[in-house]
């Protein structure tokens, strides 16, 4: 279905960009500082139990890499699909950047390191605390607990890197160092062309933005479509109504819905 047939009603890019408040920037700065403190403590804790466990730690690290791609897709799907920029706290802070990104994909390439990485540091803090405080010395379960700690620690590290990988995928080749282009071509981080699939209206697939490895299998099994069906059938909420407007959202919803039964989302429209 073309954009015209869908009758997209997106937010206004300037209003979205103006929604980045200075108080949120302080939250982001604190989050980045706290995040790297936690990562340093996790590395120290891992080092203290690493003797004779090289393979276990390497496999946990790789597991965390794959988990991060899944989490990036799941959080991206949540923020793209549900909620509104008008929600208290998470609206302007966490949901607004996702709306802005669909209206103006290049906007994130103009964001500095704090605005790019602050949000992902914030949402990772509680997992970092689990890694620091979870017990490791339980008789018979040491290897499993160490695996879980390293996998979670690796996962939040790659989750933190996700917006950076995402931002690089929106830059032109000549703007990137050769090493980053090599990582993109090797598909070790999100490649450029691969991510274009998500930026095609109605923005309803290929949500994973760390490496993008899970996009194909999750689309193949209809993972996010099935979740959307379940949410709409149990709550009646239409996916993407705040992102692309109610009319377009109803047209592409995975379950048939009655247009008149839906309240117009409370959002500023262009
Ligand atoms: Zn998106
Ligand atoms: Zn993007």
Short mmCIF file of C-alpha atoms and ligand atoms in Angstrom, two decimals:
data_model
loop_
_atom_site.label_atom_id
_atom_site.label_comp_id
_atom_site.label_asym_id
_atom_site.label_seq_id
_atom_site.Cartn_x
_atom_site.Cartn_y
_atom_site.Cartn_z
CA UNK A 1 0.00 0.00 0.00
CA UNK A 2 1.44 3.42 -0.93
CA UNK A 3 1.85 6.30 1.53
CA UNK A 4 -0.98 8.17 -0.25
CA UNK A 5 -3.39 5.25 0.05
CA UNK A 6 -2.52 4.94 3.71
CA UNK A 7 -3.28 8.64 4.39
CA UNK A 8 -0.42 8.93 6.90
CA UNK A 9 -0.80 11.61 9.59
CA UNK A 10 2.61 11.91 11.22
CA UNK A 11 3.71 14.32 13.96
CA UNK A 12 5.34 17.64 13.12
CA UNK A 13 9.15 17.26 13.02
CA UNK A 14 9.86 20.70 14.52
CA UNK A 15 7.47 20.13 17.45
CA UNK A 16 9.08 16.77 18.13
CA UNK A 17 12.60 18.19 18.00
CA UNK A 18 11.58 21.01 20.37
CA UNK A 19 10.37 18.37 22.86
CA UNK A 20 13.93 17.58 23.93
CA UNK A 21 13.97 19.32 27.31
CA UNK A 22 17.04 20.32 29.31
CA UNK A 23 15.81 18.43 32.40
CA UNK A 24 15.77 15.22 30.35
CA UNK A 25 19.36 15.93 29.30
CA UNK A 26 20.37 15.90 32.98
CA UNK A 27 18.67 12.50 33.34
CA UNK A 28 20.67 11.26 30.32
CA UNK A 29 24.00 12.57 31.65
CA UNK A 30 23.39 10.89 35.01
CA UNK A 31 22.36 7.66 33.22
CA UNK A 32 25.54 7.56 31.10
CA UNK A 33 27.74 8.11 34.15
CA UNK A 34 25.88 5.46 36.20
CA UNK A 35 25.89 3.02 33.26
CA UNK A 36 29.67 3.10 32.74
CA UNK A 37 30.23 2.77 36.49
CA UNK A 38 28.10 -0.39 36.43
CA UNK A 39 29.90 -1.76 33.35
CA UNK A 40 33.28 -1.26 35.06
CA UNK A 41 31.99 -3.13 38.15
CA UNK A 42 30.62 -5.97 35.96
CA UNK A 43 33.98 -6.31 34.14
CA UNK A 44 35.77 -6.43 37.52
CA UNK A 45 33.34 -9.03 38.85
CA UNK A 46 33.70 -11.12 35.68
CA UNK A 47 37.50 -10.94 35.86
CA UNK A 48 37.43 -12.17 39.47
CA UNK A 49 35.67 -15.42 38.45
CA UNK A 50 37.19 -15.87 34.97
CA UNK A 51 39.98 -18.35 35.73
CA UNK A 52 39.40 -21.59 33.78
CA UNK A 53 36.10 -20.27 32.39
CA UNK A 54 37.23 -18.62 29.13
CA UNK A 55 34.81 -20.53 26.89
CA UNK A 56 31.87 -20.04 29.26
CA UNK A 57 32.47 -16.29 29.40
CA UNK A 58 33.01 -15.97 25.62
CA UNK A 59 29.77 -17.86 24.87
CA UNK A 60 27.86 -15.79 27.45
CA UNK A 61 29.26 -12.63 25.82
CA UNK A 62 28.02 -13.74 22.39
CA UNK A 63 24.64 -14.73 23.84
CA UNK A 64 24.33 -11.19 25.19
CA UNK A 65 25.12 -9.81 21.71
CA UNK A 66 22.18 -11.75 20.21
CA UNK A 67 19.90 -10.90 23.16
CA UNK A 68 20.66 -7.19 22.64
CA UNK A 69 19.43 -7.44 19.03
CA UNK A 70 16.18 -8.98 20.29
CA UNK A 71 15.77 -6.36 23.05
CA UNK A 72 16.48 -3.56 20.55
CA UNK A 73 13.69 -4.92 18.36
CA UNK A 74 11.26 -5.43 21.23
CA UNK A 75 11.76 -1.96 22.79
CA UNK A 76 11.70 -0.33 19.33
CA UNK A 77 8.44 -2.18 18.54
CA UNK A 78 6.91 -1.14 21.88
CA UNK A 79 7.80 2.53 21.41
CA UNK A 80 6.85 2.67 17.70
CA UNK A 81 3.58 0.84 18.15
CA UNK A 82 2.01 1.85 21.46
CA UNK A 83 1.81 4.89 23.72
CA UNK A 84 1.92 8.57 22.90
CA UNK A 85 4.31 11.49 23.16
CA UNK A 86 1.76 12.98 25.58
CA UNK A 87 2.29 10.31 28.23
CA UNK A 88 3.89 11.74 31.40
CA UNK A 89 7.70 11.28 31.68
CA UNK A 90 8.16 8.49 29.10
CA UNK A 91 6.23 10.42 26.40
CA UNK A 92 8.68 13.28 25.84
CA UNK A 93 11.73 11.28 26.94
CA UNK A 94 11.41 7.79 25.49
CA UNK A 95 8.59 7.83 22.89
CA UNK A 96 9.20 11.24 21.25
CA UNK A 97 12.61 10.22 19.71
CA UNK A 98 10.97 7.25 17.97
CA UNK A 99 8.24 9.49 16.47
CA UNK A 100 10.86 12.02 15.40
CA UNK A 101 12.93 9.28 13.81
CA UNK A 102 10.15 8.21 11.42
CA UNK A 103 9.36 11.80 10.38
CA UNK A 104 13.01 12.86 10.09
CA UNK A 105 15.36 9.81 9.99
CA UNK A 106 18.42 12.05 9.61
CA UNK A 107 17.65 14.02 12.81
CA UNK A 108 19.47 11.45 14.95
CA UNK A 109 22.65 11.98 12.91
CA UNK A 110 22.65 15.56 14.27
CA UNK A 111 22.27 14.42 17.90
CA UNK A 112 25.35 14.50 20.11
CA UNK A 113 26.66 11.51 22.09
CA UNK A 114 24.52 12.30 25.16
CA UNK A 115 21.22 12.50 23.27
CA UNK A 116 22.16 9.45 21.17
CA UNK A 117 23.15 7.17 24.04
CA UNK A 118 21.48 8.52 27.21
CA UNK A 119 18.14 6.72 26.82
CA UNK A 120 19.64 3.28 26.33
CA UNK A 121 21.91 3.78 29.33
CA UNK A 122 18.88 4.74 31.43
CA UNK A 123 16.76 1.71 30.54
CA UNK A 124 19.76 -0.61 31.17
CA UNK A 125 20.58 0.56 34.71
CA UNK A 126 18.34 -1.88 36.57
CA UNK A 127 19.81 -4.83 34.66
CA UNK A 128 23.31 -3.61 35.47
CA UNK A 129 22.36 -3.56 39.17
CA UNK A 130 21.20 -7.20 38.93
CA UNK A 131 24.61 -8.14 37.47
CA UNK A 132 26.40 -6.46 40.37
CA UNK A 133 24.26 -7.79 43.20
CA UNK A 134 23.16 -11.25 42.00
CA UNK A 135 24.76 -14.10 43.99
CA UNK A 136 27.38 -16.15 42.08
CA UNK A 137 28.59 -18.49 44.80
CA UNK A 138 25.65 -20.90 45.06
CA UNK A 139 26.87 -24.50 45.40
CA UNK A 140 26.36 -26.37 42.11
CA UNK A 141 25.14 -23.33 40.17
CA UNK A 142 28.28 -21.17 39.91
CA UNK A 143 28.77 -21.72 36.15
CA UNK A 144 25.11 -21.01 35.35
CA UNK A 145 25.05 -17.85 37.47
CA UNK A 146 28.30 -16.57 35.96
CA UNK A 147 26.90 -17.27 32.46
CA UNK A 148 23.74 -15.29 33.29
CA UNK A 149 25.70 -12.36 34.76
CA UNK A 150 28.06 -12.11 31.77
CA UNK A 151 25.22 -12.54 29.24
CA UNK A 152 23.19 -9.78 30.90
CA UNK A 153 26.26 -7.52 31.21
CA UNK A 154 27.12 -8.10 27.54
CA UNK A 155 23.48 -7.54 26.58
CA UNK A 156 23.31 -4.09 28.19
CA UNK A 157 26.67 -3.13 26.69
CA UNK A 158 25.37 -3.93 23.17
CA UNK A 159 22.00 -2.32 23.97
CA UNK A 160 23.92 0.82 24.90
CA UNK A 161 25.82 0.64 21.57
CA UNK A 162 22.56 0.14 19.64
CA UNK A 163 21.69 3.78 19.05
CA UNK A 164 25.26 4.42 17.95
CA UNK A 165 25.04 1.55 15.41
CA UNK A 166 21.62 2.84 14.37
CA UNK A 167 22.95 6.38 13.94
CA UNK A 168 25.86 5.09 11.80
CA UNK A 169 23.38 3.23 9.58
CA UNK A 170 21.77 6.60 8.76
CA UNK A 171 25.05 8.35 7.84
CA UNK A 172 26.49 8.44 4.32
CA UNK A 173 29.42 6.11 3.61
CA UNK A 174 31.87 9.02 3.21
CA UNK A 175 30.93 10.29 6.71
CA UNK A 176 32.02 7.03 8.37
CA UNK A 177 35.50 5.74 9.23
CA UNK A 178 36.60 2.72 7.14
CA UNK A 179 36.49 0.44 10.20
CA UNK A 180 32.79 1.19 10.81
CA UNK A 181 31.98 0.59 7.14
CA UNK A 182 33.83 -2.73 7.40
CA UNK A 183 31.73 -3.74 10.46
CA UNK A 184 28.56 -2.79 8.56
CA UNK A 185 29.57 -4.74 5.44
CA UNK A 186 30.47 -7.77 7.60
CA UNK A 187 27.00 -7.43 9.21
CA UNK A 188 28.56 -7.34 12.69
CA UNK A 189 26.61 -4.11 13.30
CA UNK A 190 23.42 -2.80 11.64
CA UNK A 191 24.06 -2.48 7.88
CA UNK A 192 22.69 0.52 5.96
CA UNK A 193 20.49 -1.11 3.30
CA UNK A 194 19.11 -3.65 5.76
CA UNK A 195 17.65 -0.91 7.97
CA UNK A 196 15.91 0.80 5.02
CA UNK A 197 13.27 -1.96 5.23
CA UNK A 198 12.07 -0.51 8.55
CA UNK A 199 11.90 3.03 7.18
CA UNK A 200 9.22 2.10 4.66
CA UNK A 201 5.67 3.09 5.70
CA UNK A 202 3.89 1.91 7.77
CA UNK A 203 7.12 1.19 9.73
CA UNK A 204 5.83 -2.21 10.90
CA UNK A 205 8.78 -4.59 10.42
CA UNK A 206 12.58 -4.98 10.91
CA UNK A 207 12.64 -3.36 14.36
CA UNK A 208 15.97 -4.94 15.47
CA UNK A 209 18.68 -2.28 15.23
CA UNK A 210 21.76 -3.62 17.04
CA UNK A 211 22.90 -6.03 14.32
CA UNK A 212 19.56 -6.76 12.61
CA UNK A 213 20.34 -10.52 12.74
CA UNK A 214 16.89 -11.38 14.13
CA UNK A 215 14.82 -9.28 11.71
CA UNK A 216 14.38 -11.96 9.09
CA UNK A 217 13.47 -14.85 11.46
CA UNK A 218 11.12 -12.68 13.58
CA UNK A 219 9.34 -11.41 10.44
CA UNK A 220 9.15 -14.95 9.04
CA UNK A 221 7.36 -16.28 12.15
CA UNK A 222 5.15 -13.15 12.39
CA UNK A 223 6.41 -12.46 15.93
CA UNK A 224 5.43 -8.79 16.28
CA UNK A 225 2.23 -9.16 14.21
CA UNK A 226 1.08 -11.92 16.60
CA UNK A 227 1.82 -9.74 19.65
CA UNK A 228 -0.10 -6.84 18.06
CA UNK A 229 -3.09 -9.10 17.42
CA UNK A 230 -3.08 -10.23 21.06
CA UNK A 231 -2.83 -6.67 22.41
CA UNK A 232 -5.57 -5.35 20.11
CA UNK A 233 -7.90 -8.27 20.82
CA UNK A 234 -7.50 -7.88 24.60
CA UNK A 235 -7.37 -4.07 24.91
CA UNK A 236 -8.90 -2.72 21.67
CA UNK A 237 -5.91 -0.36 21.23
CA UNK A 238 -4.88 0.15 17.59
CA UNK A 239 -1.15 -0.29 16.92
CA UNK A 240 0.72 2.75 15.48
CA UNK A 241 -2.26 5.16 15.86
CA UNK A 242 0.01 7.76 17.50
CA UNK A 243 2.76 7.29 14.91
CA UNK A 244 0.97 7.29 11.53
CA UNK A 245 -2.52 8.54 12.51
CA UNK A 246 -5.66 6.57 13.32
CA UNK A 247 -6.96 6.14 9.72
CA UNK A 248 -3.71 4.66 8.43
CA UNK A 249 -3.23 2.58 11.58
CA UNK A 250 -6.67 0.99 11.17
CA UNK A 251 -5.90 0.15 7.51
CA UNK A 252 -2.73 -1.74 8.42
CA UNK A 253 -3.82 -3.19 11.79
CA UNK A 254 -3.34 -6.99 11.93
CA UNK A 255 -6.95 -7.44 13.15
CA UNK A 256 -10.11 -5.86 11.73
CA UNK A 257 -11.30 -2.97 13.93
CA UNK A 258 -14.32 -0.66 13.91
CA UNK A 259 -13.09 2.90 13.12
CA UNK A 260 -15.85 4.64 15.10
CA UNK A 261 -15.01 2.70 18.27
CA UNK A 262 -11.56 4.25 18.51
CA UNK A 263 -10.79 7.53 20.28
CA UNK A 264 -8.56 9.95 18.32
CA UNK A 265 -5.12 9.85 19.95
CA UNK A 266 -4.27 13.05 21.78
CA UNK A 267 -1.34 14.19 19.64
CA UNK A 268 -0.16 17.24 17.74
CA UNK A 269 -0.51 16.72 14.01
CA UNK A 270 1.22 18.36 11.12
ZN1 LIG B 1 10.90 2.73 14.08
ZN1 LIG B 2 16.40 4.27 11.61
#
